[in-house]
CSV table of C-alpha atoms and ligand atoms in Angstrom, one decimal:
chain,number,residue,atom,x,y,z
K,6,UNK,CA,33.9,9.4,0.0
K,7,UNK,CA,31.9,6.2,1.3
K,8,UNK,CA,28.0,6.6,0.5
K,9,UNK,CA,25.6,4.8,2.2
K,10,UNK,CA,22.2,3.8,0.2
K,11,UNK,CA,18.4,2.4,1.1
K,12,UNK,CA,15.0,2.3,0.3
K,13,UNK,CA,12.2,1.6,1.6
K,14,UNK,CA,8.1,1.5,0.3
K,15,UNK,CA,5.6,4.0,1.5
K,16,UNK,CA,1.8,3.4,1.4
K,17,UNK,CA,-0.1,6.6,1.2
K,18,UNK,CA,-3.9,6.4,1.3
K,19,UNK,CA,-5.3,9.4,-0.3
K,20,UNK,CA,-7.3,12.1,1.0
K,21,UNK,CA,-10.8,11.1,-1.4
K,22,UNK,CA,-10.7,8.6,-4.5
K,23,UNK,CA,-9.2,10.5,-7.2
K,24,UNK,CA,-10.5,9.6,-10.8
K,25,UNK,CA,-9.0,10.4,-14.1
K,26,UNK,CA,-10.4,9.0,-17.4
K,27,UNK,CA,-8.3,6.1,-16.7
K,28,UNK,CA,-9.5,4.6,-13.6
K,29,UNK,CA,-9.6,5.5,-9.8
K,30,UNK,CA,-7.1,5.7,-7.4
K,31,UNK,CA,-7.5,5.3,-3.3
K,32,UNK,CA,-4.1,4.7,-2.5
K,33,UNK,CA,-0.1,5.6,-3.9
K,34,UNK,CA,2.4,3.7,-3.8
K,35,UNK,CA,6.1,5.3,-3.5
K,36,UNK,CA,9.5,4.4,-3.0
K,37,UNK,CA,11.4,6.5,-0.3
K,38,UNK,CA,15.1,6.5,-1.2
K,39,UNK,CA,17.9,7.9,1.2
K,40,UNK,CA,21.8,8.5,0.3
K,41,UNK,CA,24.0,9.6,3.3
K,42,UNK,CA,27.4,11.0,3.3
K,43,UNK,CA,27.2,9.8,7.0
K,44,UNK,CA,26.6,13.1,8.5
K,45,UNK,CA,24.1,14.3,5.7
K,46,UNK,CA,21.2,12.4,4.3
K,47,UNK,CA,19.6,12.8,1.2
K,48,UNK,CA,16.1,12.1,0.6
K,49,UNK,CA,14.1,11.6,-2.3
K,50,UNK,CA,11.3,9.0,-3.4
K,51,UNK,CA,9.9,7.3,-6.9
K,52,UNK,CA,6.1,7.7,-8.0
K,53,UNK,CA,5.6,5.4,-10.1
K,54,UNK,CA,3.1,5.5,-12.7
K,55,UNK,CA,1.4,2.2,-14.0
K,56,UNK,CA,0.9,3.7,-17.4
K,57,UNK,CA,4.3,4.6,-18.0
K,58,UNK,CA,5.4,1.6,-17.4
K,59,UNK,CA,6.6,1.3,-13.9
K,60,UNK,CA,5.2,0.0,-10.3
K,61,UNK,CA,6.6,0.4,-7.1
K,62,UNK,CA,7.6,-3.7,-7.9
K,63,UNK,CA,9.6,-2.8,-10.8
K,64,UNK,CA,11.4,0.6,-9.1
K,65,UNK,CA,12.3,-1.6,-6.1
K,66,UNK,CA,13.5,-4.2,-8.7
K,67,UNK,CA,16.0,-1.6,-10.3
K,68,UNK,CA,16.7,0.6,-7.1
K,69,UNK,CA,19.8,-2.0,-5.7
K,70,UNK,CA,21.7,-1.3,-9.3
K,71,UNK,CA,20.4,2.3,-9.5
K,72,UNK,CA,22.0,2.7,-5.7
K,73,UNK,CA,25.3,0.5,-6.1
K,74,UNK,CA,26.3,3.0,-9.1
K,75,UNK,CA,25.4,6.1,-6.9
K,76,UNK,CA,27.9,4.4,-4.5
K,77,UNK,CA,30.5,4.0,-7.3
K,78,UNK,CA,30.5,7.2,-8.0
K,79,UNK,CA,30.9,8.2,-4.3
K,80,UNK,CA,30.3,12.0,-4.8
K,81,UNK,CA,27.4,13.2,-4.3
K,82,UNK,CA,27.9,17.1,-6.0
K,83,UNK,CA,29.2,14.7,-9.1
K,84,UNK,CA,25.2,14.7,-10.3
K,85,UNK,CA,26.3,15.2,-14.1
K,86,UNK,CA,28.1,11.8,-13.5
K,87,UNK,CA,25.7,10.5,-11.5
K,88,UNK,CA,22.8,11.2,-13.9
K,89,UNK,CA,25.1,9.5,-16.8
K,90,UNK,CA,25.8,6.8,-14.8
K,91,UNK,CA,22.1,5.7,-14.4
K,92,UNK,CA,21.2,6.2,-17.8
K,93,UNK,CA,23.9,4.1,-19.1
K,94,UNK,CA,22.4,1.4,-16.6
K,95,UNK,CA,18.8,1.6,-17.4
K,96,UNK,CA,16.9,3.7,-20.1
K,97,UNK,CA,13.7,3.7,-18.6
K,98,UNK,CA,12.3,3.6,-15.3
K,99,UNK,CA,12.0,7.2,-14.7
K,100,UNK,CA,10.4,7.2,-11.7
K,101,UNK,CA,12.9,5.6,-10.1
K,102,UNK,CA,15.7,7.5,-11.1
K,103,UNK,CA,13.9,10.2,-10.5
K,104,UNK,CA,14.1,9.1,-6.6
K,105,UNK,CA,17.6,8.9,-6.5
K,106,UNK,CA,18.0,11.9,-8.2
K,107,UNK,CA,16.3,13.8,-5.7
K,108,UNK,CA,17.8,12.1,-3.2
K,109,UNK,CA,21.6,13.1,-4.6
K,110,UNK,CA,20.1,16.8,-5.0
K,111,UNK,CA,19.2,16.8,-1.8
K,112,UNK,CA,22.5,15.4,0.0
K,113,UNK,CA,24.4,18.0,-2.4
K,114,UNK,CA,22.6,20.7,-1.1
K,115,UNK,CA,22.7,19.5,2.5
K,116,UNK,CA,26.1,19.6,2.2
K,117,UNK,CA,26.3,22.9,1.0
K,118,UNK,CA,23.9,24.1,3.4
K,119,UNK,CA,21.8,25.8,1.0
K,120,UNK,CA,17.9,25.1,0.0
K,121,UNK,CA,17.6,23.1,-3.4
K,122,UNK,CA,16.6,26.4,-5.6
K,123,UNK,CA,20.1,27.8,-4.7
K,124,UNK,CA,21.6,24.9,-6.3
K,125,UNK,CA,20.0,25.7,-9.3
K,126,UNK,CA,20.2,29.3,-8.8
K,127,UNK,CA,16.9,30.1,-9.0
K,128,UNK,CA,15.2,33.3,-7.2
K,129,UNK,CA,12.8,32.2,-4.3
K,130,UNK,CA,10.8,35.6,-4.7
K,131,UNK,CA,9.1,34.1,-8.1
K,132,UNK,CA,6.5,32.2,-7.2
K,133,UNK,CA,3.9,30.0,-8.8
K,134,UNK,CA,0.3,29.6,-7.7
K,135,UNK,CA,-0.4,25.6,-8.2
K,136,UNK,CA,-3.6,23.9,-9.1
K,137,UNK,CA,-5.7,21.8,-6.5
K,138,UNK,CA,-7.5,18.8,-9.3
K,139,UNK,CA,-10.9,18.0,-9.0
K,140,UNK,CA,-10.6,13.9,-9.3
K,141,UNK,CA,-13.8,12.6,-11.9
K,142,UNK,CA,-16.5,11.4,-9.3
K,143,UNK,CA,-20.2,11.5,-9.1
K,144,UNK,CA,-21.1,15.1,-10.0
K,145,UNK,CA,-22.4,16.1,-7.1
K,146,UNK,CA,-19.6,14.8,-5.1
K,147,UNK,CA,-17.4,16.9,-7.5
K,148,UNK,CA,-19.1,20.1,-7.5
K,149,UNK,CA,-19.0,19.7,-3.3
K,150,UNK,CA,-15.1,18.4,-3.3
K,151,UNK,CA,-15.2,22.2,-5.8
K,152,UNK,CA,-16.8,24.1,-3.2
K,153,UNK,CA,-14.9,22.5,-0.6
K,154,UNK,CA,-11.6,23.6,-2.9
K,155,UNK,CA,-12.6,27.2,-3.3
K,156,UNK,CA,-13.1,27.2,0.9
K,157,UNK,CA,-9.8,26.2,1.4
K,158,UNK,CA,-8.6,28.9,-0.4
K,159,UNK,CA,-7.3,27.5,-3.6
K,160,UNK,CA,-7.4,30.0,-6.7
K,161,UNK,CA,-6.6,27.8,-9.7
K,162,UNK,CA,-8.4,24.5,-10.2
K,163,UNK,CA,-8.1,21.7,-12.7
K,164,UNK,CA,-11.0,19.1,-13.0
K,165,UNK,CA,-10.1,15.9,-14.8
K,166,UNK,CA,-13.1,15.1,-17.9
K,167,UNK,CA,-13.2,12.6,-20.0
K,168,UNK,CA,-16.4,10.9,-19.0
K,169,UNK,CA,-20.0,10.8,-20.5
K,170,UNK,CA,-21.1,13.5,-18.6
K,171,UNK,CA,-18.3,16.5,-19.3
K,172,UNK,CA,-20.3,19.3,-19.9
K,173,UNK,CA,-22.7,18.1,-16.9
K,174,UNK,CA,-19.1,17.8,-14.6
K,175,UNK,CA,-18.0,21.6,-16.5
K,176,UNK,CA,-21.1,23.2,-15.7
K,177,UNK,CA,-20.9,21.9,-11.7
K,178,UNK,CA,-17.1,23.0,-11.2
K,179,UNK,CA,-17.4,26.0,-12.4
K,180,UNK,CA,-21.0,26.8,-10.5
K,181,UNK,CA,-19.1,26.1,-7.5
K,182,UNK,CA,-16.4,27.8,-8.7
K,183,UNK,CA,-17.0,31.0,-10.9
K,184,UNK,CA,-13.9,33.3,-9.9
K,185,UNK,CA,-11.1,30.5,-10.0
K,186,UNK,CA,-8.6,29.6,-12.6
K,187,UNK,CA,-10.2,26.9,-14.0
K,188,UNK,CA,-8.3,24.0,-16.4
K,189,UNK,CA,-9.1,20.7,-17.6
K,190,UNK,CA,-7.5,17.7,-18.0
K,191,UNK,CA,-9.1,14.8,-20.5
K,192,UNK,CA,-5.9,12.6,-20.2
K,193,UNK,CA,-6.3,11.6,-23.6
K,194,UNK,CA,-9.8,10.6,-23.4
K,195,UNK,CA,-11.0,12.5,-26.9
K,196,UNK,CA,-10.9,12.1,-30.3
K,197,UNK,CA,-9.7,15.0,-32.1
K,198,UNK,CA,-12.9,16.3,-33.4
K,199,UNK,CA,-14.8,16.0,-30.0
K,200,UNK,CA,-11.7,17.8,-28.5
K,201,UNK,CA,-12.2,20.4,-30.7
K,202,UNK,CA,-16.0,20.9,-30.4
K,203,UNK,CA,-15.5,20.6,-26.3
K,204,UNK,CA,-13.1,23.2,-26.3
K,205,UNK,CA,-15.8,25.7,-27.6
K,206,UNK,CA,-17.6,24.9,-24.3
K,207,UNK,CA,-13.9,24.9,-22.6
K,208,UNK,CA,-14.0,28.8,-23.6
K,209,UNK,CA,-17.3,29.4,-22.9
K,210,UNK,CA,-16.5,28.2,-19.0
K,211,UNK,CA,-13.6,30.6,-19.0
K,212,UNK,CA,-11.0,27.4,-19.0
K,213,UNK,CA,-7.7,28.5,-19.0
K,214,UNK,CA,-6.1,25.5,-21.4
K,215,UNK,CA,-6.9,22.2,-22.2
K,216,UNK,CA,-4.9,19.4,-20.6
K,217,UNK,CA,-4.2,16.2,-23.3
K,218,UNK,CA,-6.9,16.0,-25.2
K,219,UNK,CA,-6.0,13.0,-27.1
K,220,UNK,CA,-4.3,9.9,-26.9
K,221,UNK,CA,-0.5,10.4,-27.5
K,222,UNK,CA,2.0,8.5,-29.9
K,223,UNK,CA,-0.4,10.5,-32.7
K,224,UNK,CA,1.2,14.3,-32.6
K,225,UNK,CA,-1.5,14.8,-35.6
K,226,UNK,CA,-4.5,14.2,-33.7
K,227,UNK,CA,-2.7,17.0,-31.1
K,228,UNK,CA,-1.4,19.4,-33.4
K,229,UNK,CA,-5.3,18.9,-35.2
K,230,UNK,CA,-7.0,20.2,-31.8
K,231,UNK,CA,-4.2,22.7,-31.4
K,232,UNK,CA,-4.6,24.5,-34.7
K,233,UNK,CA,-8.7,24.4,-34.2
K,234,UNK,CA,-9.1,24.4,-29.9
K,235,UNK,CA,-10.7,28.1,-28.6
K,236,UNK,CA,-8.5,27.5,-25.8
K,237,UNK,CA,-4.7,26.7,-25.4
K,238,UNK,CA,-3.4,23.2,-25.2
K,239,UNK,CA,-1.5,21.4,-23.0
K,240,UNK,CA,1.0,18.3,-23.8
K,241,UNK,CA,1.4,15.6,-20.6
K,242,UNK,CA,1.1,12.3,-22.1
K,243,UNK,CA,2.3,13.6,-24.8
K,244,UNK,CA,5.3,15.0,-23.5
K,245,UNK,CA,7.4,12.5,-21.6
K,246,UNK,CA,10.9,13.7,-22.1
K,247,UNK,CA,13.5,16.0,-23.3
K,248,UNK,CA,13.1,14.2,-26.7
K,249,UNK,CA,9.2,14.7,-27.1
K,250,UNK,CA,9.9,18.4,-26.5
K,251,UNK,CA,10.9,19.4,-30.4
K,252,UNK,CA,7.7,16.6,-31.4
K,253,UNK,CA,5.2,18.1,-30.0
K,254,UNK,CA,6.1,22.2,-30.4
K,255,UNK,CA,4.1,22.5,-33.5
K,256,UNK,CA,1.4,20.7,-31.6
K,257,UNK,CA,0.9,22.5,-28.6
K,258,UNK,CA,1.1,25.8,-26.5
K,259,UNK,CA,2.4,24.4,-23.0
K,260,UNK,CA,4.7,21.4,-22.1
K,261,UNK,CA,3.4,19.7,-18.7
K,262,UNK,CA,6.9,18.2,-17.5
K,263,UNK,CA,6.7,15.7,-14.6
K,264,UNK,CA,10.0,14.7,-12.5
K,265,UNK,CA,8.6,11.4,-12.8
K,266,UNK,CA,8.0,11.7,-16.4
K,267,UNK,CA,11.4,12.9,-17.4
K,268,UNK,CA,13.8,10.9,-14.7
K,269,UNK,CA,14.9,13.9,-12.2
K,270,UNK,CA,15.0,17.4,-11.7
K,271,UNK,CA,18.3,18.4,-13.6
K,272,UNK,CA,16.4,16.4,-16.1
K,273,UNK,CA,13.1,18.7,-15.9
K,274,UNK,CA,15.3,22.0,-16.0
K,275,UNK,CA,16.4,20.6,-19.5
K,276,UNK,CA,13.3,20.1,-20.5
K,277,UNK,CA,12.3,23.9,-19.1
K,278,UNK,CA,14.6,25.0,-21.2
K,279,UNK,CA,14.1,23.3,-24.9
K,280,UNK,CA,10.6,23.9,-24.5
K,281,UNK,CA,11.4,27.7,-24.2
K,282,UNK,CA,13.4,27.4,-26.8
K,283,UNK,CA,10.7,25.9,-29.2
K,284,UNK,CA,8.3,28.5,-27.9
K,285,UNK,CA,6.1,27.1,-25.7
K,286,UNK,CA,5.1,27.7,-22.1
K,287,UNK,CA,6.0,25.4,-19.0
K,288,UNK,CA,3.8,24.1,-16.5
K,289,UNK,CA,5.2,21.5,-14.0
K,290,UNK,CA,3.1,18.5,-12.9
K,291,UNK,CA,3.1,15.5,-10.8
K,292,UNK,CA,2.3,12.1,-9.7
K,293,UNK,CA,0.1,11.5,-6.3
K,294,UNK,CA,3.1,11.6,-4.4
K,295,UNK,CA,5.0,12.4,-0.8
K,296,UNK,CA,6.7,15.7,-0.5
K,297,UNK,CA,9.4,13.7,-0.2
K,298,UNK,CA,9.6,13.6,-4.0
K,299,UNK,CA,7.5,17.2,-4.8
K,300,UNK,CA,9.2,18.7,-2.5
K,301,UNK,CA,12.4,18.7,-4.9
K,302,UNK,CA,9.6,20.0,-8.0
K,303,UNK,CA,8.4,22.8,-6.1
K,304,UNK,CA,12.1,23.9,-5.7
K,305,UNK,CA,12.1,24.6,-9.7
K,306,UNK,CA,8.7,26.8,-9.1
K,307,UNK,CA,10.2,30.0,-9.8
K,308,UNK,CA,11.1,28.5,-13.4
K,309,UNK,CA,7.7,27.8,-14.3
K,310,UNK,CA,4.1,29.6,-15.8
K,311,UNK,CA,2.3,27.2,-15.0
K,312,UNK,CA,2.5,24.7,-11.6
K,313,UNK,CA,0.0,21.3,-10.9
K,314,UNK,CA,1.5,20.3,-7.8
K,315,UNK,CA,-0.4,18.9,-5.6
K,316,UNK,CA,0.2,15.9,-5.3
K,317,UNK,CA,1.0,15.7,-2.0
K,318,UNK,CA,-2.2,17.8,-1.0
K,319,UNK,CA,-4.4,14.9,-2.0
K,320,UNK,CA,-3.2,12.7,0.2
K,321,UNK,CA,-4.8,12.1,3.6
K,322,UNK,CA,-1.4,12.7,5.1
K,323,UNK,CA,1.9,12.7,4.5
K,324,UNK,CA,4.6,11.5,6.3
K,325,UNK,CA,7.2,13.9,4.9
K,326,UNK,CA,6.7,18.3,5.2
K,327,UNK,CA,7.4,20.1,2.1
K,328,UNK,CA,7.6,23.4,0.4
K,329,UNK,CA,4.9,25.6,2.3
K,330,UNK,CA,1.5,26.0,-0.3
K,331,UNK,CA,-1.0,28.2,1.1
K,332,UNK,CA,-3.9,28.2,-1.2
K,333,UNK,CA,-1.3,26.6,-3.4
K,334,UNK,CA,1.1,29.5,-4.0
K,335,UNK,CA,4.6,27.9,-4.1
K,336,UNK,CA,6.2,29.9,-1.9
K,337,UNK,CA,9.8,29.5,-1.7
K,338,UNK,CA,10.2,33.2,0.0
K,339,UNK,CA,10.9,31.8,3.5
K,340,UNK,CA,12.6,28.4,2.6
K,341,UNK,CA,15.8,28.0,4.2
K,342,UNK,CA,16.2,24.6,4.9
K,343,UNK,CA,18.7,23.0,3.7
K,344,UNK,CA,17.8,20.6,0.7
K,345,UNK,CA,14.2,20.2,-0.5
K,346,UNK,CA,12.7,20.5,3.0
K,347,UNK,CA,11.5,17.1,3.1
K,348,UNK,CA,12.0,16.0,6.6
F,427,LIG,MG1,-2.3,15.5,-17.0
């Protein structure tokens, strides 16, 4: 069959700054990628993460090969050869083969005529309830964007630390916030020890697990803070794909997969599924990014315990509808759009 490929770059101004212990954000950058049958087209798009290595420059840079091979191919339900045929190409880039990935997900399922979940058989019923993240800002303007959170009707939060002032920002969130679910994420910010003494004040805040701790690349300074933390922790940066599963499951309670992380979403069920095996929960994350790539991660909801995705909730709009999120429940229950619903 003759498949029909293109791609094009989407600014997406977000909603407020978002801040991490990295640096600030206004603004993401994807790459919208389509494959048509010519009656059915797929959609799916790249997020690409600066500190794994990729730009919306270096997916565009890769996308033509990506897409020719796609084309080779020339079947879209062929995603096992699909998927081989782009790692034999590239071994990185993730990001964007995770946007044609979605993309071919989503043309297979278009042309079966069934939402994505069904395609990986997956019951709609099971949802997940995702977290809304509190970007690092002043801390008044977090303990507001908190209260504004909790008045929208969100019930788990995640506030990003990893500043000078955590147990000022910890305090704020969860005064503004005292019946949520409340995580943290210090996106490898810590040193062991001051992981270990935070997560003392983690508990004492009623935090529900603690998001990277520490850099990654050391699974010591991880499994240190695991064996010692007074609350659960979580591997991210840490956790990159299928192959960091068996590294870090001595070192950690939950694996925090990321379609952009791990190249695609056949790729993240993998990843769902050696975690298990090594013992350790799931929770699925994201990149700031348009529906038109979370969509397809919010299809895999009913596999997860744990869900961060909302991405495309921080943006200020996005061009693409998704997977319905009220107060972020993932709720699959009345999806029956063909695909990932990303239209
Ligand atoms: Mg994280």
């Amino acid at each position: 069959m003759t498949l029909t490929t293109a791609f094009e770059r989407v600014s997406l101004p977000l909603a407020h700054p978002f801040g991490i212990s990295r640096g600030v954000q206004t603004e993401a950058e994807n790459v919208v990628v389509r494959v048509s049958d010519g009656e059915h087209t797929g959609v799916g798009a790249a997020a690409p993460a600066t500190y794994y290595g990729e730009t919306a420059a270096t997916v565009e840079a890769v996308l033509p090969d990506l897409l020719e091979a796609v084309e080779a191919v020339g079947d879209p339900h062929n995603l096992d050869g699909i998927d081989a045929r782009l790692d034999s190409l590239v071994g990185d880039n993730p990001a964007a083969k995770a946007g044609v990935r979605i993309a071919c997900c989503d043309l297979a399922a278009k042309r079966l005529d069934v939402p994505l979940y069904r395609l990986f058989g997956l019951d709609p019923t099971e949802t997940v309830t995702s977290s809304y993240t509190i970007g690092i800002d002043e801390t008044d303007v977090m303990r507001e964007k908190t209260a504004e959170a909790v008045d929208a009707g969100y019930t788990v939060l995640k506030t990003k630390l990893g500043t000078d002032r955590d147990e000022e920002i910890l305090e704020a969130v969860r005064g503004a916030a005292p019946d949520v679910r409340l995580r943290v994420d210090a996106n490898a910010a810590w040193t062991p020890r001051e992981a270990v003494e935070m997560s003392d004040v983690l508990a004492a805040h009623d935090v529900e697990f603690l998001e990277q701790p520490v850099p990654p690349g050391t699974p010591g300074g991880l499994r240190y803070v695991h064996e010692r933390s007074a609350v659960p922790v979580a591997a991210d940066e840490s956790c990159v794909t299928l192959a960091d599963v068996p590294r870090v499951a001595d070192a950690c309670d939950i694996a925090n997969l990321k379609l952009m992380k791990c190249g695609g979403p056949r790729q993240a069920v993998e990843m769902v599924h050696a975690a298990r095996a090594h013992g350790l929960e799931v929770m699925l994350g994201c990149m700031v990014e348009t529906n038109a790539a979370i969509a397809a991660a919010c299809h895999l909801a009913p596999l997860l315990d744990y869900a961060d995705l909302d991405g495309s909730l921080l943006l200020a709009e996005d061009p693409y509808d998704g997977v319905p999120m009220p107060g972020g429940v993932v709720d699959l229950s009345g999806v029956e759009a063909p695909g990932t619903g990303a239209a």
